[in-house]
Coordinates of C-alpha atoms and ligand atoms in Angstrom, one line a residue:
X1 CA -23.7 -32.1 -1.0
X2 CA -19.9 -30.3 -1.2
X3 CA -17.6 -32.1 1.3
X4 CA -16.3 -30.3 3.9
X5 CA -12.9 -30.2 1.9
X6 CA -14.6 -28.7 -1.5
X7 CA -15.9 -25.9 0.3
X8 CA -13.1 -25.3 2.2
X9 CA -11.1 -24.8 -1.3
X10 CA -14.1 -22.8 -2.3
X11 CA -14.0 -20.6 0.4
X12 CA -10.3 -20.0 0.0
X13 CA -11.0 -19.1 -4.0
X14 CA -13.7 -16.7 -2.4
X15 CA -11.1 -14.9 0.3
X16 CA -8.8 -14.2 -3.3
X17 CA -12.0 -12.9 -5.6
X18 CA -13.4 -11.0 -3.1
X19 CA -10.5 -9.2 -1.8
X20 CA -10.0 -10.7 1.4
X21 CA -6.2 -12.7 1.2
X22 CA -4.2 -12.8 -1.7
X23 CA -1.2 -14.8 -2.1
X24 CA 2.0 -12.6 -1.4
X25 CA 3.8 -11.4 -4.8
X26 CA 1.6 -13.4 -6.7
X27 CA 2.5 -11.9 -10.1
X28 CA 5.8 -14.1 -9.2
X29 CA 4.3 -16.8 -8.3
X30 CA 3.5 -16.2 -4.8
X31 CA 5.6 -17.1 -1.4
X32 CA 5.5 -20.1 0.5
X33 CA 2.7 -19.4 3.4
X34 CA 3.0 -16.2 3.6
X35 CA 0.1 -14.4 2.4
X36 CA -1.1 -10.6 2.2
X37 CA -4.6 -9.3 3.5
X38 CA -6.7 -7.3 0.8
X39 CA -8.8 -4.3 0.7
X40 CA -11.6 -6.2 2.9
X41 CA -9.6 -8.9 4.5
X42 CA -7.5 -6.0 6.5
X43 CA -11.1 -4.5 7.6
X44 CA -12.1 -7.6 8.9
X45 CA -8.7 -8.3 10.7
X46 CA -8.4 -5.1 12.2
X47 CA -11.8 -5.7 14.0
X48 CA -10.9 -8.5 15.3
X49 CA -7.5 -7.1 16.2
X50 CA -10.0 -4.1 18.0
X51 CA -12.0 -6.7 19.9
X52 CA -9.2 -8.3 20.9
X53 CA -7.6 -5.5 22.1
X54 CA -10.5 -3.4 23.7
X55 CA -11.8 -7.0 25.5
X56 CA -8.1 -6.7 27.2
X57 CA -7.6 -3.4 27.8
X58 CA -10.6 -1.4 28.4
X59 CA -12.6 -4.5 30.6
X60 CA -9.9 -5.3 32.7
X61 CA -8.5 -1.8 34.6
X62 CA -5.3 -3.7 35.4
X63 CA -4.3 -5.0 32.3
X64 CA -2.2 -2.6 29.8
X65 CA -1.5 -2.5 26.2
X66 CA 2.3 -1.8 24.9
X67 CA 4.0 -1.8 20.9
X68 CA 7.8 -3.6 21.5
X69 CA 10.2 -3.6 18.3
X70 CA 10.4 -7.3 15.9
X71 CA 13.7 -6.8 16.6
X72 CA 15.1 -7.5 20.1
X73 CA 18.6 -8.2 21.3
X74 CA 19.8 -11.6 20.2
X75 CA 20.6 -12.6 24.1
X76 CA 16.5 -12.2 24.5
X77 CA 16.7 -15.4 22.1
X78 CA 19.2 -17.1 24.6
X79 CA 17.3 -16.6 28.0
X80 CA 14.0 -17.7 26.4
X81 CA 15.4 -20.8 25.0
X82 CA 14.4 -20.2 21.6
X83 CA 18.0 -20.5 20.3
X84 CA 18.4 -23.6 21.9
X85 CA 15.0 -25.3 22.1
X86 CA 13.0 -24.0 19.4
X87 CA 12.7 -27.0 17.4
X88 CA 9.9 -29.3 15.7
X89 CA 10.8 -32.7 14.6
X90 CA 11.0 -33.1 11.0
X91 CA 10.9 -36.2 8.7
X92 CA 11.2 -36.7 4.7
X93 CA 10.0 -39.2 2.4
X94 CA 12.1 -40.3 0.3
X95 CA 9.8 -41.2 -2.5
X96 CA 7.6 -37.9 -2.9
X97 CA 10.5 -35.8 -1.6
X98 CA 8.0 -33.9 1.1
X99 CA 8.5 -32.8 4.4
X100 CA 6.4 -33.6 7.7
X101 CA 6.2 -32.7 11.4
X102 CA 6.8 -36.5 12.7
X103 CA 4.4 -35.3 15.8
X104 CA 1.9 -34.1 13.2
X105 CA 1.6 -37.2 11.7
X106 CA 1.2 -39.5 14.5
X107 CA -1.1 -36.6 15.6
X108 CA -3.1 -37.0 12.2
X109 CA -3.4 -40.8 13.1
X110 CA -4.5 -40.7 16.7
X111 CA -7.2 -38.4 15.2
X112 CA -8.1 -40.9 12.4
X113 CA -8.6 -43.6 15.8
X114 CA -11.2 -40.7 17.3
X115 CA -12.9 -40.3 14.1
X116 CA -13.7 -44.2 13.9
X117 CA -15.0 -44.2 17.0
X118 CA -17.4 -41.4 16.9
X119 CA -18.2 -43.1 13.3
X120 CA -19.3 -46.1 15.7
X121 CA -21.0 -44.0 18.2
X122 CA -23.2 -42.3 15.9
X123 CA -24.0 -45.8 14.2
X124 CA -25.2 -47.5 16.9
X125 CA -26.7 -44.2 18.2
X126 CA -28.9 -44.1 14.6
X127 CA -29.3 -47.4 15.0
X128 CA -30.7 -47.6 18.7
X129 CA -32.7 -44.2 18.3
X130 CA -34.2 -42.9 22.0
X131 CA -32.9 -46.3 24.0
X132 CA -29.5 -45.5 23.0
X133 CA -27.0 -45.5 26.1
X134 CA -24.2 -43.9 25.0
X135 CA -21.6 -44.3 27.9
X136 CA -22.7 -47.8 27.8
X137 CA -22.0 -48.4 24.4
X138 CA -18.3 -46.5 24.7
X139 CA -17.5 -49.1 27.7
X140 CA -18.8 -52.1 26.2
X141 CA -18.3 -52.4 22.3
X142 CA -15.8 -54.5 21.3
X143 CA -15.0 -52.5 18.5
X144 CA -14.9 -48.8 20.7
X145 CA -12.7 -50.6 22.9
X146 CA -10.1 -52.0 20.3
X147 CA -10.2 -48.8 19.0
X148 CA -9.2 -47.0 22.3
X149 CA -7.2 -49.3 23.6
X150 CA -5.0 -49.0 20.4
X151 CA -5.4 -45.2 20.3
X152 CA -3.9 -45.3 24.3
X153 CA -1.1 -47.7 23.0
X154 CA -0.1 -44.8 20.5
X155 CA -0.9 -42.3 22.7
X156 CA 1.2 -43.4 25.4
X157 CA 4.5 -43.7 23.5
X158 CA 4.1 -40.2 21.8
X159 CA 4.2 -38.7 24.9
X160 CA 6.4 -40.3 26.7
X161 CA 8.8 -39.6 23.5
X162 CA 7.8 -36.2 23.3
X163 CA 8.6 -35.6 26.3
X164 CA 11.8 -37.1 26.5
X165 CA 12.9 -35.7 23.2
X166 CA 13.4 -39.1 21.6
X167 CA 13.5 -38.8 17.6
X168 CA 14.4 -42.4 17.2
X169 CA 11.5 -43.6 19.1
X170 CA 9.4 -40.7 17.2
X171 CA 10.5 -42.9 13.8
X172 CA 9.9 -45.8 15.2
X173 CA 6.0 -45.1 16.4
X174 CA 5.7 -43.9 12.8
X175 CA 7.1 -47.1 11.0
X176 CA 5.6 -49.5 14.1
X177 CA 1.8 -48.1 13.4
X178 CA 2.7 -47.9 9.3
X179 CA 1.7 -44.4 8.8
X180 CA 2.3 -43.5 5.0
X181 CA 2.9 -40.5 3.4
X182 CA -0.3 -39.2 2.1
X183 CA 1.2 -38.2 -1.1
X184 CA 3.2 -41.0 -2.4
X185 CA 1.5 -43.5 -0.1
X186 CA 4.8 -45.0 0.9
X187 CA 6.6 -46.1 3.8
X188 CA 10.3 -44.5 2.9
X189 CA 11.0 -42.5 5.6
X190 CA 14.3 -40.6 6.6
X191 CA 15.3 -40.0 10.9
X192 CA 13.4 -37.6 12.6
X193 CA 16.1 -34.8 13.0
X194 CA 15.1 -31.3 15.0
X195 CA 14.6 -27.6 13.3
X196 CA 15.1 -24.6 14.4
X197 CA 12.1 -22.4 13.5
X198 CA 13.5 -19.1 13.8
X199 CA 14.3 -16.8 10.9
X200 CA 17.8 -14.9 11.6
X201 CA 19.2 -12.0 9.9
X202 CA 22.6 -9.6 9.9
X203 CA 22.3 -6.3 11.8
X204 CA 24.9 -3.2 11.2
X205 CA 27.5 -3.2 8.5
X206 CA 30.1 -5.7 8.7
X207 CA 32.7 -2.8 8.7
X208 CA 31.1 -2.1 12.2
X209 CA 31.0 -5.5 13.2
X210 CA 27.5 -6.9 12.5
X211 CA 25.3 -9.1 14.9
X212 CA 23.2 -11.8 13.9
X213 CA 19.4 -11.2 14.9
X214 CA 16.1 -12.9 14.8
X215 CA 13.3 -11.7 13.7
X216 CA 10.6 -12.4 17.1
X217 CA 9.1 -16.4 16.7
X218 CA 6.6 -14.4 20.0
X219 CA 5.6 -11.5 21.1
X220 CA 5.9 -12.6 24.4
X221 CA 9.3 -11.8 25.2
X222 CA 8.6 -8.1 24.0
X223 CA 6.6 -8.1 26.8
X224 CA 8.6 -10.0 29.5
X225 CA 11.9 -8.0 28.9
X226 CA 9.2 -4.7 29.3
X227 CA 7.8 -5.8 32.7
X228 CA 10.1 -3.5 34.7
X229 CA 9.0 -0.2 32.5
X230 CA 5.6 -0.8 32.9
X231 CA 5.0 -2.0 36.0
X232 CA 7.3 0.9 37.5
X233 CA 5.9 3.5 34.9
X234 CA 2.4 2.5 35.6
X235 CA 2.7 1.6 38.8
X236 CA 1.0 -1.1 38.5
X237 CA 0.5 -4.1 40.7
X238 CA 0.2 -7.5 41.5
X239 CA -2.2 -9.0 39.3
X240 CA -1.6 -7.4 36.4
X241 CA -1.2 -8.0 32.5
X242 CA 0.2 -6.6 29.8
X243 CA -1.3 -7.0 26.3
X244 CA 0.3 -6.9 22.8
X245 CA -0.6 -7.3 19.1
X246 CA 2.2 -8.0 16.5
X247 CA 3.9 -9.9 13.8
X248 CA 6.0 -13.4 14.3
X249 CA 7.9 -15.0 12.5
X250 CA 7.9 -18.7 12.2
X251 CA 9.9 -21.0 9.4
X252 CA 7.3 -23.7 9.6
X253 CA 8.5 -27.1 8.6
X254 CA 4.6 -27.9 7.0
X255 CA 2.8 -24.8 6.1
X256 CA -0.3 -25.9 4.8
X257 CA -4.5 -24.8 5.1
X258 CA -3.8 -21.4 3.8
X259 CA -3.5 -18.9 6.7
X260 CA -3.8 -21.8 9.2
X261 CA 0.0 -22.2 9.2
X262 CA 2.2 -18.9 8.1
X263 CA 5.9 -18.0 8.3
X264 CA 4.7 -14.5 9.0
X265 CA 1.8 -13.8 10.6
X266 CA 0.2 -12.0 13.7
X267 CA -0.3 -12.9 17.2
X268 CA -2.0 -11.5 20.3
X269 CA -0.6 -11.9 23.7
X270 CA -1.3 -11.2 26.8
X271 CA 0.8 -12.0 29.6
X272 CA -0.5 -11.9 33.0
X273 CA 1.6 -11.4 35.9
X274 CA 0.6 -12.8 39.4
X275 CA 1.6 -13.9 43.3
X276 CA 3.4 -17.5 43.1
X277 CA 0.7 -20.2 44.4
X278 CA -2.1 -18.4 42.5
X279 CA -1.3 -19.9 39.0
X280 CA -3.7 -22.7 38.9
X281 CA -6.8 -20.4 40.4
X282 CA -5.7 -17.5 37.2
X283 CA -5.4 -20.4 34.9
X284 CA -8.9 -21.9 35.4
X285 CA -10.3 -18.1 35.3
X286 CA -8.3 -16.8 32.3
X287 CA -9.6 -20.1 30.5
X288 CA -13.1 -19.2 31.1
X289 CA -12.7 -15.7 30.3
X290 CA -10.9 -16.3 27.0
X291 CA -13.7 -19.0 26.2
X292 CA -16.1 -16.5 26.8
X293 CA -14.7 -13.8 24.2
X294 CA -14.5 -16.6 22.0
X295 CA -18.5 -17.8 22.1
X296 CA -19.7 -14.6 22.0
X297 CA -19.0 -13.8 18.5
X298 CA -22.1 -16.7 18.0
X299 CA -20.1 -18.9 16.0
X300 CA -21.7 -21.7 17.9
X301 CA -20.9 -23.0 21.5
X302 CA -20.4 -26.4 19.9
X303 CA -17.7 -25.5 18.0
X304 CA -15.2 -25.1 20.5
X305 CA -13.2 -27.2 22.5
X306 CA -10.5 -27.0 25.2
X307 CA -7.5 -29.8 24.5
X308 CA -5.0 -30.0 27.4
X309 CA -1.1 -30.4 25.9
X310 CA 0.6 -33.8 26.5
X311 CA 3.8 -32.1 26.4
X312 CA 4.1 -29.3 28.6
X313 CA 7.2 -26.9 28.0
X314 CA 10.0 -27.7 30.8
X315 CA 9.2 -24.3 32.4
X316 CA 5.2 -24.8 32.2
X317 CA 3.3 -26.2 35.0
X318 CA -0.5 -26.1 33.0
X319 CA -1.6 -25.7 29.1
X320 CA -4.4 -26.0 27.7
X321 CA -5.5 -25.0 23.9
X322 CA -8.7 -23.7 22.7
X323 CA -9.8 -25.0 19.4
X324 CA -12.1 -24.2 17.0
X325 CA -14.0 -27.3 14.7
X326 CA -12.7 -25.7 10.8
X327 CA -13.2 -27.9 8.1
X328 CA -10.0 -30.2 8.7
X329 CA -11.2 -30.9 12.0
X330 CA -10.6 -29.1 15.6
X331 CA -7.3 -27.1 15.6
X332 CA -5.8 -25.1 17.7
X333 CA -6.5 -20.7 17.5
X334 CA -5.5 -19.6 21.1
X335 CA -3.0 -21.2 23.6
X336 CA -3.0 -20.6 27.4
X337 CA -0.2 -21.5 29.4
X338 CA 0.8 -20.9 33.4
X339 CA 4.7 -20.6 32.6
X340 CA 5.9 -20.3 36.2
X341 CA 8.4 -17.7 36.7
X342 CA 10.7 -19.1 34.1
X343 CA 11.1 -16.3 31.3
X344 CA 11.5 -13.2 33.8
X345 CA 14.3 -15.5 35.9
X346 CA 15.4 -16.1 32.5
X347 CA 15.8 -12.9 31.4
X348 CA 17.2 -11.7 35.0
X349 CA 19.8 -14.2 34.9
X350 CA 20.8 -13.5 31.4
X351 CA 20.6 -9.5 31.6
X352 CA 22.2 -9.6 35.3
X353 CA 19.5 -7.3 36.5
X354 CA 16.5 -8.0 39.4
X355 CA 13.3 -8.2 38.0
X356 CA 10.9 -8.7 41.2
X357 CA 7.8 -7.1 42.8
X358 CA 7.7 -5.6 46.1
X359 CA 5.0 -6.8 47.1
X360 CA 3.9 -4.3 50.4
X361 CA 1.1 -6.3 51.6
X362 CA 3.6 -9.0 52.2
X363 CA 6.5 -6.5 52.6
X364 CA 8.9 -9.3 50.3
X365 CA 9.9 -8.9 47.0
X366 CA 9.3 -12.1 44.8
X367 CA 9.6 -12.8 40.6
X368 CA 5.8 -12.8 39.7
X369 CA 4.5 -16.2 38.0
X370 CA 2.4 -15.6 34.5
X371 CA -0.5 -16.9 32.6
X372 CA -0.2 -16.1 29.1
X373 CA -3.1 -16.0 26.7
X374 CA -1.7 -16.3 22.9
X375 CA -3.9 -16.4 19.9
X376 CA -3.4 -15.7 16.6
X377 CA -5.4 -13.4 14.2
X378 CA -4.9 -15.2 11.2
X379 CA -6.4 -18.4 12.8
X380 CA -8.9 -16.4 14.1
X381 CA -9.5 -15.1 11.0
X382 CA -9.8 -18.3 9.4
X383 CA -11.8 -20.0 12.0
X384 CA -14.4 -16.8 11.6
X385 CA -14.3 -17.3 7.8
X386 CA -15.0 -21.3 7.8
X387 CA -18.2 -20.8 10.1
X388 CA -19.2 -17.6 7.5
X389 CA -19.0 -19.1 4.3
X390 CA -22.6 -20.4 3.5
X391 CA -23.6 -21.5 -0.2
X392 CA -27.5 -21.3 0.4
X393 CA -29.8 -22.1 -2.4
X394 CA -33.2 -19.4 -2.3
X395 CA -36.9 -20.3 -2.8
X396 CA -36.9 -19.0 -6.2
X397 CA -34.3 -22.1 -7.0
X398 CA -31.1 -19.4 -7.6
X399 CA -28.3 -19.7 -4.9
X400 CA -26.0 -17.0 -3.3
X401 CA -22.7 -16.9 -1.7
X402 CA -23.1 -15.2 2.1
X403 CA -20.4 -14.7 4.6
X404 CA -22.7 -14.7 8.1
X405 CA -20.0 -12.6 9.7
X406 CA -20.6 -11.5 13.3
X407 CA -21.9 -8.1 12.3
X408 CA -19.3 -6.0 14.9
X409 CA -16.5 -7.5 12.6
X410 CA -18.1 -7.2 8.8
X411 CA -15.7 -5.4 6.6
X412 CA -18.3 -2.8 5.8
X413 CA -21.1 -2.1 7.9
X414 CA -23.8 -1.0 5.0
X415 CA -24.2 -0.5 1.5
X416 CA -26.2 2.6 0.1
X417 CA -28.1 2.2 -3.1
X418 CA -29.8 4.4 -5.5
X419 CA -32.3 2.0 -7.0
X420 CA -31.7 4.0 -10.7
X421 CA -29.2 6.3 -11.6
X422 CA -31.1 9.4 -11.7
X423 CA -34.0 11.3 -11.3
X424 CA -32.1 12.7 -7.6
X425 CA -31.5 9.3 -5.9
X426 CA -27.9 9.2 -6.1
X427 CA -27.4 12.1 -4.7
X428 CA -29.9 11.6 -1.8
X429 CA -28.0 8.0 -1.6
X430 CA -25.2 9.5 -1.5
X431 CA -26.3 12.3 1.1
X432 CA -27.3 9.7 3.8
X433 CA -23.6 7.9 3.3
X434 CA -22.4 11.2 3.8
X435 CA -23.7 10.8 7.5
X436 CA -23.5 7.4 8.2
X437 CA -19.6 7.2 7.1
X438 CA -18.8 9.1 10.6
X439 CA -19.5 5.9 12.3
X440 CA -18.9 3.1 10.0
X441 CA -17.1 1.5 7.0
X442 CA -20.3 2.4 4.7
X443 CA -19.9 1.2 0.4
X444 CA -21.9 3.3 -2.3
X445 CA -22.9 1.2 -5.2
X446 CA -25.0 1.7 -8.1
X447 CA -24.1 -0.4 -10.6
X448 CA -26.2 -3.4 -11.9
X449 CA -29.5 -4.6 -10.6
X450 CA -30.5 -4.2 -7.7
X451 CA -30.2 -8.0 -7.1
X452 CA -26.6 -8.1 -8.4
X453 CA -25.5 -5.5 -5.8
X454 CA -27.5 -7.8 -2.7
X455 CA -25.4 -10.3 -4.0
X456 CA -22.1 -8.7 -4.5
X457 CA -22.6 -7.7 -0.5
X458 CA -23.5 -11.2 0.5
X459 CA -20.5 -12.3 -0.6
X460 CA -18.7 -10.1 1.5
X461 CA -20.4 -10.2 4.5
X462 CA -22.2 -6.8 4.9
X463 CA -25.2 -6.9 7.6
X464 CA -27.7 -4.3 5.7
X465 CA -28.3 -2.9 2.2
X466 CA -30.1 0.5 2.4
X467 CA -32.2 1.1 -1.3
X468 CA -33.1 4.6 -2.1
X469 CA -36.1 5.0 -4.6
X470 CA -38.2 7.3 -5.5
X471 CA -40.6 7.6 -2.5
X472 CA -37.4 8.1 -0.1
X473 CA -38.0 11.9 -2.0
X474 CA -41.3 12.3 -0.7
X475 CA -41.5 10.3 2.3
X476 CA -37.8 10.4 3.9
X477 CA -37.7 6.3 4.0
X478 CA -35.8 3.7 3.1
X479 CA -35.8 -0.1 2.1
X480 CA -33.3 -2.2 5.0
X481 CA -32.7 -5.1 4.0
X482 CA -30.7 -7.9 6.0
X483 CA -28.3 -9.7 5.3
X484 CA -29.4 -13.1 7.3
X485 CA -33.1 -13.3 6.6
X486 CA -33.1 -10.9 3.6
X487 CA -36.3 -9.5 4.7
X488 CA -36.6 -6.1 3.5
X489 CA -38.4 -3.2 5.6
X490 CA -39.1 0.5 5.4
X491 CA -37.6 2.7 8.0
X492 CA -37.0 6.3 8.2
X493 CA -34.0 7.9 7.6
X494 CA -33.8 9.1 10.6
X495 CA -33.9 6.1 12.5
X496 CA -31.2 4.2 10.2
X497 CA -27.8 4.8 12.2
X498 CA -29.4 3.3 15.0
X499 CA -31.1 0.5 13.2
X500 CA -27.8 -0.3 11.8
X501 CA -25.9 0.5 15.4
X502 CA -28.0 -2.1 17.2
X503 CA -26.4 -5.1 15.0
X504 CA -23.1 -4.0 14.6
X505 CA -22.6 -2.3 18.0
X506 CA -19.1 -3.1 19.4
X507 CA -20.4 -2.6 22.9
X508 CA -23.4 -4.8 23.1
X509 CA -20.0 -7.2 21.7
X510 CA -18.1 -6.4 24.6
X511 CA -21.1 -6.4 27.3
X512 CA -21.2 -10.1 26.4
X513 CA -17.7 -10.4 27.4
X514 CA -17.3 -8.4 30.4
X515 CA -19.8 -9.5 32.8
X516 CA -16.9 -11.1 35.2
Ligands
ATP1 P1 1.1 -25.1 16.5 O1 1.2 -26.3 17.5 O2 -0.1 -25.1 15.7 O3 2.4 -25.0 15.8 P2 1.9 -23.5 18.7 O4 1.4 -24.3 19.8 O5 3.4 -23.6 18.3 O6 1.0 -23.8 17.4 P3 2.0 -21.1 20.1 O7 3.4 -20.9 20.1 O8 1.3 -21.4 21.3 O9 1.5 -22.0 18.9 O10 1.4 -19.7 19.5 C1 0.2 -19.1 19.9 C2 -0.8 -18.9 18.8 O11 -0.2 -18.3 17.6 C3 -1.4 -20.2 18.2 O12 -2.5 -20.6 19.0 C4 -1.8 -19.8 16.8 O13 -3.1 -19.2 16.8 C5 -0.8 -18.8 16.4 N1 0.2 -19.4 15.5 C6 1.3 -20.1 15.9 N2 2.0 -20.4 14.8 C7 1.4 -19.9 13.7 C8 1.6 -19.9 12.3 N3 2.7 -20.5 11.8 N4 0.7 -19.3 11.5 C9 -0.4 -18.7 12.0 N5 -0.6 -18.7 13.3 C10 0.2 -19.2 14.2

């Protein structure tokens, strides 16, 4: 069997042949992470930008969608604390010349002290079969416990150094625990020294005096220095959220596992403004809810976990991530954070204007407390991609490539196929796309066999294949066949949009979501 690291470079090859990522200006060699979305890829990212968006907006009456500029006044920068604190801790090696996150590496080997562990667990547990006592086994093995109790040593210091912002004791848990770099396998490393991740750029014509600007690391702020507008425009009030989807711009130190890590990518935020003293009760609930748009897409349950941060941002009094298993192990696809009222004092302090709530059932005015939710498509993307891509070998011994995307998100909904080309079935083929295209992203192909066309809409992902032959003249039927189980039935014309309509319904999507 493929490891999990051969099919993840397999499915990456796949996203390039079948027209879902490419590299960005490839003919010159491509651009260091930064990737561009092709004729399927954007379908399947704008769904998910739409579920996103309409599981926001449309189920929650109080929460509001808004569009702010990349560009923002450089001050914005200031009062967040981007300019200042927007660093990761970077480290060479001096033999292969690469660079690393110093916390990602002594992340990568607290990891490796989990994975032996569970190794150890699912010994014994093979080992012991029904009589196994797993809690008793993870308190009482020698080797589980030398494990742990190293993994806590480790543990311990990289937070506490973390948290206190101390590279040299960063270094030193990397030379003390002899983590090597993975690609010279050597021990030759440089300080830890901080980066700032933001990209910057000149604005206005020197002759006019130009200002240096950045282009957004968040979309967050767009939305925090927007909280007056709306909430006086829309008179909204307390709770209430305000949702966005846009680009950000990151120069990441590592970018690495394809569209995992990106210097430009896209993020959707949601920033939910509440009464001070209610953060921990909106925390707990937005946790649930965003877990809950997560499951169900039917990835699996299993694959998700929620990690709470070790280092919480000075201004953050909770943080938790939600991560998805892909095949490099669990990573992060969607932050939550309860950030106080840090970023609109911030930006009140910074801007010299009050930005409160009148709160009338109190009859005080107070600056709101948030909960932001923060995901990003192209993880999302990814993560949805890993659990799709399925090499599956048939019972007549050939294989195929399928994508088992959840059907609401496939790039195209159906594909409508003469099963010759003539004798009138393209053009009745071509007469029921003609109807179904009103409602969905609906492909006309009739080239090849029959079989090469299945295939061809396996691989990208495409729920049903609708086969006009020559009884469809006489009887008004079709053959539907599905993507999943590849059975194959006759339906009636007639009753095809809603055949279709009650896999790939958005709603029956969003009913899942919404029952909160
Ligand atoms: P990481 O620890 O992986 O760098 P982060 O904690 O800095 O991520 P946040 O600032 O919380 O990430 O951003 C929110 C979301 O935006 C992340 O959960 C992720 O989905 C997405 N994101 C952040 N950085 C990138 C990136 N470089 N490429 C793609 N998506 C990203």
């Amino acid at each position: 069997m493929a490891s999990q690291e051969e099919v993840f470079k397999k499915m990456v090859s796949h996203c390039k042949e079948y027209g879902f990522v490419f590299p960005s200006s490839e003919i010159y060699d491509g651009l260091g992470a930064v990737y561009d979305y092709g004729q399927n890829g954007v379908e399947l990212k704008n769904n998910i930008k739409r579920y996103w968006w309409e599981a926001m907006t449309r189920l929650h009456e109080n929460i509001v969608g808004i569009d702010a500029a990349i560009f923002m006044h450089p001050t914005t920068w200031k009062a967040s604390g981007h300019v200042d604190a927007f660093n990761d801790p970077l480290i060479d090696n001096k033999d292969s010349k690469k660079r690393y996150r110093a916390d990602v590496l002594i992340e990568d080997l607290l990891a490796k002290y989990d994975e032996k562990i569970e190794k150890e667990v699912s010994k014994a547990s093979k080992k012991f079969g029904d009589s196994f006592d797993e809690q008793k086994f993870r308190e009482t093995n020698p080797r589980v416990l030398e494990h742990q109790a190293k993994r806590d040593e480790i543990h311990a210091r990289f937070k506490k150094a973390m948290n206190d912002n101390d590279l040299a004791e960063l270094k030193q848990i990397i030379v003390d625990y002899e983590i090597v770099d993975p690609i010279s396998g050597t021990k030759n490393w440089t300080d830890v020294r901080q980066f700032n991740l933001m990209f910057s750029t000149e604005m206005g014509s020197t002759a006019d005096g130009s200002m240096k600007i950045y282009l957004r690391p968040e979309t967050a702020q767009g939305i925090f220095v927007n909280y007056l507008n709306v909430q006086k425009t829309g008179r909204m009030k307390l709770p209430f959220g305000i949702a966005q989807i846009g680009k950000a711009f990151r120069n990441e130190i590592v970018a690495r596992q394809f569209v995992f890590r990106m210097r430009e990518f896209e993020q959707m935020e949601m920033q939910f403004f509440i009464k001070p003293g209610t953060e921990l009760d909106w925390f707990a609930k937005w946790k649930e809810t965003r877990l809950r748009w997560h499951k169900a897409l039917g990835l699996g349950d299993e694959k998700y976990r929620f990690h709470d941060h070790d280092k919480l941002a000075h201004y953050a009094n909770a943080a938790t991530d939600i991560e998805f298993e892909m095949p490099f192990g669990f990573k992060e696809v969607e932050g939550i954070h309860s950030r106080t009222n840090f970023d609109l004092s911030q930006h009140a302090k910074y801007s010299g204007k009050k930005i409160e709530y009148f709160d009338p059932e109190t009859n005080s005015s107070y600056t709101p407390y948030v909960i932001e939710t923060s995901i990003g498509v192209d993880r999302m993307f990814l993560s949805i991609m890993c659990a799709a891509y399925k090499e599956e070998v048939l019972e007549n011994g050939e294989s195929r490539v399928v994508l088992s995307l959840p059907p609401a998100l496939a790039p195209v909904k159906a594909c409508v196929m003469p099963l010759v080309k003539k004798d009138g079935l393209p053009e009745k083929a071509r007469e029921i796309m003609a109807d179904l295209k009103f409602d969905y992203n609906v492909q006309y192909d009739e080239k090849d066999s029959i079989g090469k066309r299945y295939r061809r809409q396996d691989a990208i992902g495409t729920p049903f294949c609708v086969t006009v032959d020559h009884d469809t003249l006489t009887d008004g039927c079709v053959t539907l066949r599905d993507r999943d189980t590849m059975e194959q039935e006759r339906i009636k014309i007639a009753d095809l949009s809603s055949r279709i309509e009650e896999k790939v319904s958005f709603k029956a999507l969003l009913r899942k979501v919404a029952n909160d």
